[in-house]
Amino acid sequence: MLRVSGLSVAYGGLRALDGISLEVREGEFVTIVGPNGAGKTTLLKAVSGTVAATAGRIEYQDRAIGRLPASARAGLGIAHVPEGRKVFPSLTVLENLEMGSYRAAARAGRRQTLEETFVLFPILAQRRAQLAGSLSGGEQQMLAIGRGFMARPDLLLLDEPSQGLGPRIVEQIFATIAEIRRRRRLTILLVEQRVVEALELCDRGYVLETGRVVLEGARATLLGDPRVQRAYLG
Amino acid sequence: MAVAELLQYVVTGLLVGGVYALMSIGLALIFGVMRVVNFAQGDFMMLGMYLTYYLAVAWHTDPLLGAIVVIILTLGLSLIITNVTTMVLSPMPRGIKTAYATRAFALGAVLVNEARAYAFLMALLLAAVVYAFLTRTDLGKALRAAADDPEAAAYQAIDVRRMHALAFAIGIALVAAAGGLLATYHPIEPTVAVNFIVLMFVAVVLGGLGSVPGAFAGGILIGLVQSLTLLVLPFQLQNVGVFIAFLLVLYLRPQGLFGRRLRSV
């Protein structure tokens, strides 16, 4: 579904990604973990097109997408739920969700997807007429994920959905992500700092450090790896 | 002072304010989406006035209808029109003579100039159409989404560059239409832009930068304040009241009437 090879990104003279290669197969749930500044967010942005790659190749559904603008990549079914949620604050909750299904392939099924979204996030149904900017952090995160779900994506990119949220809401959000995956056989690429929760959800994972993949493997392998245990699981 | 006199000034201010509101919406839309202050906005208004004028002179098109024609022209040809501004026009002020320019309705003791009343209604109608477009259509919502957060908009398959072009075209079309409406009662001269661009900026800042309903309210408010200033100050100083109101609002509510405070993450 997604194949990244030799991907490098530099900001100014600084290397954020240094020859990253990774693969996400159809239907797979892949997690990328790693410390702050490892390049996780940059990687997702390079895939969805809001950060330019300096080298490397990005293939999505066997098609090179590295030169497409971000909006065109979204049009192909890549939904990016960005770090910091980035809901549209002056739009209502409903309008935010409608914008999720802006792409032609999702627009036709909007009403049905909307119903499904409201089942996944009942709070959004209650708040539908409210401005997104007035929601709490947890609600905004649910809206951001709901907006991504509205795109009926083939590939869902989730960037730190737990950021800045309390443990109970985080638990709820992770449960909903698992539920989304059960309902739609979506392919998911999740970036997280909460290593344990993220690794437990995934099929496979990558550990990123200073712009390089330092470790990769199936869930059990990573959870059992002594380096992962020492560095992240304590 | 008689109540009727006060009412007369309020009504006049309101009518003029409607046209200000329409031109300010254009500026707010462009700023909101592109984060660019379009200093040429006043010139597009001037252009709208001249287009309406020539339509009226050459084909005897009613200026109210001319304003609509101007919208269609500018929407389609906003880029070409940028180049047409180099047109050489004589500095002599012109005016369109219509029967209704000198007529007035009497509402009790208040006299309502017909040209201003029609221009006001047309401005209101156009503003309502824009509002409906922004709140009822996918394209309008995408425009607002692109204004809110261009990066997130791109993630929703919204082509932000296309939204910029669209906002610019609509913004220019609106201000040109406002110019056309203004032409029904305001003298038309090449330097007319200067007087109005300042008012548009004040209206947009008053309303909260980039807020379309805010710019509308700001435009109405400026019309009112301008008109009421004439009660105490001579005509040449009518914008003094506008600037006093401007400073007052900024002091009491720095984010503008409809503006949001900066979001906390």
Coordinates of C-alpha atoms in Angstrom, one line a residue:
Chain A
M1 CA 0.0 0.0 0.0
L2 CA 2.7 2.5 1.0
R3 CA 6.4 2.0 0.3
V4 CA 9.0 4.6 1.3
S5 CA 12.6 4.1 0.2
G6 CA 15.7 6.2 1.0
L7 CA 13.6 9.2 2.1
S8 CA 15.5 12.2 3.2
V9 CA 14.2 15.6 4.4
A10 CA 16.3 18.5 5.3
Y11 CA 15.2 21.8 7.0
G12 CA 17.7 24.5 6.3
G13 CA 21.0 22.5 6.7
L14 CA 19.5 20.2 9.3
R15 CA 18.7 16.6 8.4
A16 CA 15.3 15.6 9.8
L17 CA 15.1 12.3 7.9
D18 CA 18.1 10.5 6.7
G19 CA 17.4 7.8 4.2
I20 CA 14.3 6.2 5.7
S21 CA 12.8 3.1 4.2
L22 CA 9.6 1.5 5.4
E23 CA 6.6 -0.3 4.1
V24 CA 3.0 -0.5 5.1
R25 CA 1.1 -3.4 3.6
E26 CA -2.6 -3.4 2.8
G27 CA -4.8 -3.8 5.9
E28 CA -1.8 -3.5 8.2
F29 CA -1.5 -1.4 11.3
V30 CA 2.0 0.0 11.5
T31 CA 3.3 2.1 14.4
I32 CA 6.3 4.4 14.4
V33 CA 7.7 5.2 17.8
G34 CA 10.7 7.1 18.9
P35 CA 11.7 10.1 21.0
N36 CA 10.8 13.7 20.4
G37 CA 12.6 15.1 17.3
A38 CA 13.3 11.7 15.8
G39 CA 11.5 12.8 12.6
K40 CA 8.2 11.0 13.1
T41 CA 6.0 14.0 12.2
T42 CA 8.3 14.9 9.3
L43 CA 7.9 11.4 7.9
L44 CA 4.1 11.6 7.9
K45 CA 4.2 15.1 6.4
A46 CA 6.6 13.9 3.6
V47 CA 4.1 11.1 2.9
S48 CA 1.1 13.4 2.7
G49 CA 3.0 16.1 0.8
T50 CA 3.3 19.1 3.1
V51 CA 7.0 18.7 3.5
A52 CA 9.2 18.3 0.5
A53 CA 11.6 15.3 0.3
T54 CA 15.2 16.1 -0.6
A55 CA 15.8 12.5 -1.7
G56 CA 14.0 9.2 -1.9
R57 CA 10.9 7.7 -3.3
I58 CA 7.3 7.4 -2.0
E59 CA 5.0 4.9 -3.6
Y60 CA 1.3 4.6 -2.8
Q61 CA -0.8 1.8 -4.3
D62 CA 2.1 1.1 -6.7
R63 CA 2.3 4.7 -7.9
A64 CA 5.0 7.2 -7.3
I65 CA 3.3 10.1 -5.5
G66 CA 6.4 12.1 -4.5
R67 CA 5.7 14.9 -6.9
L68 CA 2.0 15.3 -6.3
P69 CA 0.7 18.2 -4.3
A70 CA -0.7 17.4 -0.9
S71 CA -4.3 18.0 -1.9
A72 CA -3.9 15.5 -4.8
R73 CA -2.5 12.8 -2.4
A74 CA -5.4 13.3 -0.1
G75 CA -7.6 12.9 -3.1
L76 CA -6.1 9.5 -3.7
G77 CA -7.3 8.3 -0.3
I78 CA -4.5 9.2 2.1
A79 CA -6.1 10.9 5.2
H80 CA -3.7 12.7 7.5
V81 CA -4.8 13.4 11.1
P82 CA -2.1 15.9 11.9
E83 CA -0.2 16.6 15.1
G84 CA -1.9 19.2 17.2
R85 CA -5.3 18.1 15.7
K86 CA -5.6 21.2 13.4
V87 CA -9.4 21.2 13.3
F88 CA -10.9 24.3 11.5
P89 CA -11.7 26.4 14.5
S90 CA -14.2 28.8 12.9
L91 CA -16.1 26.0 11.2
T92 CA -18.7 24.0 13.1
V93 CA -18.1 20.4 14.1
L94 CA -20.4 19.3 11.3
E95 CA -18.7 21.5 8.7
N96 CA -15.3 20.1 9.8
L97 CA -16.6 16.6 9.2
E98 CA -18.1 17.6 5.8
M99 CA -14.7 18.9 4.8
G100 CA -13.3 15.5 5.7
S101 CA -15.4 14.1 2.9
Y102 CA -14.5 16.9 0.4
R103 CA -12.7 14.5 -1.9
A104 CA -14.8 13.3 -4.8
A105 CA -14.6 9.7 -3.8
A106 CA -16.0 10.4 -0.3
R107 CA -18.5 13.0 -1.1
A108 CA -21.1 10.7 -2.5
G109 CA -21.2 8.5 0.7
R110 CA -21.1 11.5 3.0
R111 CA -24.4 11.0 4.8
Q112 CA -23.7 7.3 5.6
T113 CA -20.1 8.0 6.7
L114 CA -21.4 10.8 8.9
E115 CA -23.8 8.4 10.6
E116 CA -20.9 6.0 11.2
T117 CA -18.7 8.8 12.5
F118 CA -21.4 9.8 15.0
V119 CA -21.6 6.1 16.2
L120 CA -17.9 6.1 16.7
F121 CA -17.9 9.5 18.4
P122 CA -21.3 10.2 20.0
I123 CA -20.0 13.4 21.5
L124 CA -19.5 14.9 18.0
A125 CA -23.2 14.3 17.3
Q126 CA -24.0 16.3 20.4
R127 CA -21.6 19.1 19.5
R128 CA -22.4 19.1 15.7
A129 CA -23.5 22.8 15.6
Q130 CA -20.8 24.1 17.9
L131 CA -17.6 25.8 16.5
A132 CA -14.7 23.4 16.5
G133 CA -12.5 26.0 18.2
S134 CA -14.7 25.8 21.3
L135 CA -14.2 22.1 21.9
S136 CA -12.0 20.6 24.6
G137 CA -8.7 19.1 23.5
G138 CA -10.0 15.6 23.7
E139 CA -13.1 16.5 21.7
Q140 CA -10.9 18.2 19.1
Q141 CA -8.8 15.1 18.8
M142 CA -11.9 13.0 18.2
L143 CA -13.1 15.5 15.6
A144 CA -9.7 15.4 13.9
I145 CA -9.9 11.6 13.7
G146 CA -13.6 11.7 12.7
R147 CA -12.7 14.1 9.9
G148 CA -10.0 11.7 8.7
F149 CA -12.5 8.9 8.9
M150 CA -15.0 10.9 6.8
A151 CA -12.6 10.8 3.9
R152 CA -13.2 7.0 3.6
P153 CA -9.5 6.7 3.3
D154 CA -7.5 3.7 2.2
L155 CA -4.6 4.8 4.3
L156 CA -5.0 6.7 7.6
L157 CA -2.1 8.6 9.0
L158 CA -2.4 9.4 12.7
D159 CA 0.1 11.8 14.2
E160 CA 0.3 11.6 18.0
P161 CA -3.4 11.4 18.8
S162 CA -2.6 11.2 22.5
Q163 CA -0.7 14.4 22.7
G164 CA -1.6 16.6 25.6
L165 CA -4.6 14.5 26.7
G166 CA -5.4 12.9 30.0
P167 CA -5.0 9.1 30.4
R168 CA -8.8 8.3 30.3
I169 CA -9.3 10.2 27.1
V170 CA -6.2 8.6 25.6
E171 CA -7.5 5.2 26.5
Q172 CA -10.8 6.1 24.8
I173 CA -9.1 7.4 21.7
F174 CA -6.9 4.3 21.3
A175 CA -10.0 2.1 21.8
T176 CA -11.8 4.1 19.0
I177 CA -8.8 3.7 16.7
A178 CA -9.0 -0.1 17.2
E179 CA -12.7 0.1 16.6
I180 CA -12.2 2.0 13.3
R181 CA -9.9 -0.6 12.2
R182 CA -12.4 -3.4 12.9
R183 CA -15.2 -1.6 11.1
R184 CA -13.2 -0.7 8.0
R185 CA -10.3 -2.8 6.9
L186 CA -8.3 0.4 6.9
T187 CA -4.5 0.5 6.6
I188 CA -3.2 2.6 9.5
L189 CA 0.2 4.3 10.1
L190 CA 0.4 5.6 13.6
V191 CA 3.1 7.8 15.1
E192 CA 3.2 7.9 18.8
Q193 CA 5.3 8.8 21.8
R194 CA 3.3 6.5 24.0
V195 CA 5.3 3.5 23.1
V196 CA 3.5 0.8 25.1
E197 CA 0.0 1.6 24.0
A198 CA 1.0 2.2 20.4
L199 CA 3.0 -1.0 20.1
E200 CA 0.3 -3.0 21.7
L201 CA -2.2 -1.8 19.0
C202 CA -0.1 -2.5 16.0
D203 CA 0.9 -5.4 13.8
R204 CA 4.3 -4.1 13.1
G205 CA 6.5 -1.3 14.2
Y206 CA 9.5 0.9 13.5
V207 CA 11.7 2.6 16.0
L208 CA 12.9 6.0 14.7
E209 CA 15.9 7.8 16.2
T210 CA 17.5 11.0 14.8
G211 CA 16.0 10.5 11.4
R212 CA 16.9 6.9 11.0
V213 CA 15.1 3.6 11.4
V214 CA 17.1 1.9 14.2
L215 CA 14.8 -1.1 14.8
E216 CA 11.8 -2.7 13.1
G217 CA 9.7 -5.8 13.6
A218 CA 6.4 -7.4 14.5
R219 CA 4.6 -6.3 17.7
A220 CA 5.9 -9.1 19.9
T221 CA 9.5 -8.8 18.7
L222 CA 9.5 -5.1 19.4
L223 CA 7.8 -5.4 22.8
G224 CA 10.3 -8.1 23.8
D225 CA 13.4 -6.4 22.5
P226 CA 15.7 -5.5 25.3
R227 CA 16.7 -2.2 23.7
V228 CA 13.0 -1.1 23.5
Q229 CA 12.4 -2.3 27.0
R230 CA 15.4 -0.4 28.4
A231 CA 14.7 2.8 26.4
Y232 CA 10.9 3.1 26.5
L233 CA 9.3 0.6 28.7
G234 CA 11.5 1.1 31.8
Chain B
M1 CA -31.7 68.4 18.1
A2 CA -34.8 67.0 16.6
V3 CA -35.3 63.2 16.7
A4 CA -36.2 63.3 13.0
E5 CA -32.9 64.9 12.1
L6 CA -31.0 62.3 14.1
L7 CA -33.0 59.6 12.4
Q8 CA -32.3 61.1 9.0
Y9 CA -28.6 60.8 9.7
V10 CA -28.9 57.2 11.0
V11 CA -30.8 56.1 7.9
T12 CA -28.4 57.8 5.6
G13 CA -25.5 56.3 7.4
L14 CA -27.0 52.8 7.3
L15 CA -27.6 53.0 3.6
V16 CA -24.1 54.2 2.8
G17 CA -22.8 51.6 5.3
G18 CA -24.4 48.8 3.3
V19 CA -22.2 49.5 0.3
Y20 CA -19.2 49.9 2.6
A21 CA -20.0 46.5 4.0
L22 CA -20.0 44.9 0.6
M23 CA -16.7 46.3 -0.4
S24 CA -15.2 45.4 3.0
I25 CA -16.3 41.8 2.7
G26 CA -14.3 41.6 -0.5
L27 CA -11.2 42.7 1.3
A28 CA -11.8 40.5 4.3
L29 CA -12.3 37.4 2.2
I30 CA -9.0 38.0 0.4
F31 CA -7.2 38.7 3.6
G32 CA -8.8 35.8 5.4
V33 CA -7.8 33.2 2.8
M34 CA -4.6 34.5 1.4
R35 CA -3.2 36.5 4.4
V36 CA -2.5 39.2 1.9
V37 CA -3.7 42.8 2.3
N38 CA -4.8 43.7 -1.1
F39 CA -3.9 47.4 -1.4
A40 CA -5.2 47.4 -5.0
Q41 CA -8.7 46.8 -3.6
G42 CA -9.6 50.5 -3.9
D43 CA -8.5 50.5 -7.5
F44 CA -10.7 47.6 -8.3
M45 CA -13.6 49.6 -6.8
M46 CA -12.7 52.5 -9.0
L47 CA -12.6 50.2 -11.9
G48 CA -16.1 48.9 -11.0
M49 CA -17.3 52.5 -10.9
Y50 CA -16.0 53.3 -14.4
L51 CA -17.2 50.1 -15.9
T52 CA -20.7 50.8 -14.6
Y53 CA -20.3 54.3 -15.8
Y54 CA -19.4 53.3 -19.3
L55 CA -22.1 50.7 -19.4
A56 CA -24.6 53.4 -18.4
V57 CA -23.3 55.8 -21.0
A58 CA -22.8 53.4 -23.9
W59 CA -25.8 51.1 -23.5
H60 CA -27.9 53.0 -21.0
T61 CA -27.6 50.1 -18.6
D62 CA -29.1 50.9 -15.3
P63 CA -26.2 51.3 -12.9
L64 CA -27.8 48.8 -10.4
L65 CA -27.8 46.3 -13.2
G66 CA -24.4 47.5 -14.3
A67 CA -23.0 46.5 -10.8
I68 CA -24.2 42.9 -11.5
V69 CA -22.6 42.9 -14.9
V70 CA -19.4 44.1 -13.3
I71 CA -19.5 41.1 -11.0
I72 CA -19.7 38.7 -13.9
L73 CA -17.0 40.6 -15.7
T74 CA -14.6 40.7 -12.8
L75 CA -15.2 37.2 -11.6
G76 CA -14.2 35.8 -15.0
L77 CA -11.6 38.3 -16.0
S78 CA -10.0 39.4 -12.7
L79 CA -6.5 38.8 -14.1
I80 CA -7.1 40.6 -17.4
I81 CA -8.7 43.5 -15.5
T82 CA -5.5 43.9 -13.5
N83 CA -3.9 45.0 -16.7
V84 CA -6.7 47.1 -17.8
T85 CA -6.1 49.4 -14.8
T86 CA -3.4 51.1 -16.9
M87 CA -6.2 52.5 -19.0
V88 CA -5.8 56.3 -19.4
L89 CA -8.8 58.1 -17.9
S90 CA -9.3 61.8 -17.7
P91 CA -9.1 63.2 -14.2
M92 CA -12.4 65.0 -14.6
P93 CA -15.0 63.7 -12.2
R94 CA -18.0 62.1 -13.8
G95 CA -21.4 61.0 -12.6
I96 CA -24.2 58.9 -13.8
K97 CA -27.5 60.7 -14.0
T98 CA -30.4 58.5 -13.2
A99 CA -33.9 59.5 -12.4
Y100 CA -33.7 58.0 -9.0
A101 CA -30.5 59.7 -8.0
T102 CA -32.4 62.9 -7.1
R103 CA -35.6 61.3 -5.9
A104 CA -36.4 60.3 -2.4
F105 CA -38.9 58.2 -0.5
A106 CA -40.4 59.9 2.5
L107 CA -40.6 57.7 5.6
G108 CA -42.4 59.9 8.0
A109 CA -40.1 62.9 8.4
V110 CA -37.1 61.0 7.1
L111 CA -36.2 61.3 3.5
V112 CA -34.5 58.3 1.9
N113 CA -32.6 59.0 -1.2
E114 CA -33.7 56.4 -3.8
A115 CA -30.3 55.8 -5.3
R116 CA -28.9 55.0 -1.9
A117 CA -31.8 52.9 -0.9
Y118 CA -31.5 50.7 -4.1
A119 CA -27.7 50.5 -3.7
F120 CA -28.2 49.5 -0.1
L121 CA -30.7 46.8 -0.9
M122 CA -28.5 45.5 -3.7
A123 CA -25.4 45.4 -1.4
L124 CA -27.4 43.5 1.2
L125 CA -28.6 41.0 -1.4
L126 CA -25.1 40.4 -2.7
A127 CA -23.7 40.1 0.8
A128 CA -26.4 37.5 1.6
V129 CA -25.5 35.6 -1.6
V130 CA -21.8 35.5 -0.5
Y131 CA -22.8 34.5 3.0
A132 CA -25.0 31.6 1.7
F133 CA -22.1 30.6 -0.6
L134 CA -19.7 30.5 2.3
T135 CA -22.0 28.6 4.7
R136 CA -24.1 26.4 2.4
T137 CA -21.8 25.1 -0.3
D138 CA -18.9 22.7 -0.2
L139 CA -16.7 25.1 -2.1
G140 CA -17.6 28.0 0.3
K141 CA -16.8 25.8 3.3
A142 CA -13.5 24.7 1.7
L143 CA -12.7 28.4 1.2
R144 CA -13.2 29.0 4.9
A145 CA -11.3 25.9 5.8
A146 CA -8.4 27.1 3.7
A147 CA -8.5 30.4 5.6
D148 CA -8.6 28.7 9.0
D149 CA -5.7 26.3 8.4
P150 CA -4.2 25.8 4.9
E151 CA -2.1 22.8 5.9
A152 CA -5.1 21.0 7.4
A153 CA -7.1 22.0 4.3
A154 CA -4.6 20.3 2.0
Y155 CA -5.1 17.1 4.1
Q156 CA -8.8 17.2 3.2
A157 CA -7.9 17.3 -0.6
I158 CA -8.7 21.0 -0.8
D159 CA -6.5 22.7 -3.4
V160 CA -5.4 25.7 -1.4
R161 CA -3.9 27.5 -4.4
R162 CA -7.2 27.2 -6.2
M163 CA -8.9 28.6 -3.1
H164 CA -6.6 31.6 -3.1
A165 CA -7.5 32.3 -6.7
L166 CA -11.2 31.9 -5.9
A167 CA -11.0 34.2 -2.9
F168 CA -9.2 36.8 -4.9
A169 CA -11.6 36.7 -7.8
I170 CA -14.7 36.9 -5.5
G171 CA -13.1 39.6 -3.3
I172 CA -12.4 41.8 -6.4
A173 CA -15.8 41.1 -7.9
L174 CA -17.5 42.2 -4.7
V175 CA -15.5 45.4 -4.3
A176 CA -16.0 46.2 -8.0
A177 CA -19.8 45.6 -7.6
A178 CA -19.7 47.9 -4.6
G179 CA -18.0 50.5 -6.8
G180 CA -20.8 50.1 -9.3
L181 CA -23.4 50.6 -6.7
L182 CA -21.5 53.6 -5.3
A183 CA -21.5 55.1 -8.8
T184 CA -25.2 55.6 -8.6
Y185 CA -24.7 58.5 -6.2
H186 CA -20.9 59.2 -5.8
P187 CA -18.8 61.1 -8.3
I188 CA -16.5 58.9 -10.3
E189 CA -12.9 60.0 -10.6
P190 CA -9.6 58.1 -11.0
T191 CA -8.4 59.0 -7.4
V192 CA -11.6 57.8 -5.8
A193 CA -9.8 54.7 -4.5
V194 CA -7.8 56.5 -1.8
N195 CA -10.8 57.7 0.0
F196 CA -12.3 54.3 0.2
I197 CA -9.4 51.9 0.7
V198 CA -8.8 53.5 4.1
L199 CA -12.5 53.0 5.1
M200 CA -12.3 49.3 3.9
F201 CA -9.3 48.6 6.0
V202 CA -10.9 50.2 9.0
A203 CA -14.0 48.2 8.5
V204 CA -12.0 44.9 8.2
V205 CA -9.9 45.6 11.2
L206 CA -13.0 46.7 13.2
G207 CA -14.8 43.5 12.4
G208 CA -11.9 41.3 13.2
L209 CA -9.2 40.6 10.6
G210 CA -10.5 38.2 7.9
S211 CA -14.0 37.8 9.4
V212 CA -16.6 38.2 6.7
P213 CA -19.6 38.9 9.0
G214 CA -17.2 41.2 11.0
A215 CA -16.3 43.2 7.9
F216 CA -20.0 43.5 7.1
A217 CA -20.8 44.9 10.6
G218 CA -17.7 47.1 10.3
G219 CA -18.9 48.6 7.0
I220 CA -22.3 49.4 8.4
L221 CA -20.8 50.9 11.5
I222 CA -18.5 53.1 9.5
G223 CA -21.4 54.4 7.4
L224 CA -23.3 55.2 10.6
V225 CA -20.4 56.9 12.3
Q226 CA -19.5 58.8 9.2
S227 CA -23.0 60.1 8.9
L228 CA -23.5 60.9 12.6
T229 CA -20.2 62.8 12.6
L230 CA -21.8 65.3 10.3
L231 CA -24.0 66.3 13.2
V232 CA -21.1 67.8 15.0
L233 CA -18.3 68.3 12.4
P234 CA -18.1 69.7 8.9
F235 CA -18.2 67.4 5.9
Q236 CA -14.5 67.5 5.3
L237 CA -13.9 66.0 8.7
Q238 CA -16.4 63.2 8.5
N239 CA -13.7 60.5 8.8
V240 CA -12.5 61.9 12.1
G241 CA -15.4 60.2 13.8
V242 CA -14.6 57.0 12.0
F243 CA -11.0 57.0 13.3
I244 CA -12.1 57.9 16.8
A245 CA -14.5 54.9 16.7
F246 CA -11.8 52.8 15.3
L247 CA -9.3 53.6 18.1
L248 CA -12.0 53.1 20.7
V249 CA -12.9 49.6 19.4
L250 CA -9.3 48.6 19.2
Y251 CA -8.7 49.8 22.7
L252 CA -11.7 48.0 24.2
R253 CA -11.6 44.9 21.9
P254 CA -8.3 44.5 20.2
Q255 CA -9.4 41.4 18.3
G256 CA -12.2 43.4 16.6
L257 CA -15.9 43.0 16.9
F258 CA -16.1 39.5 15.5
G259 CA -12.5 38.4 15.9
R260 CA -11.2 35.5 17.9
R261 CA -8.5 35.8 20.4
L262 CA -5.5 33.8 19.5
R263 CA -6.1 30.2 20.1
S264 CA -4.5 28.5 23.0
V265 CA -3.2 25.1 21.9

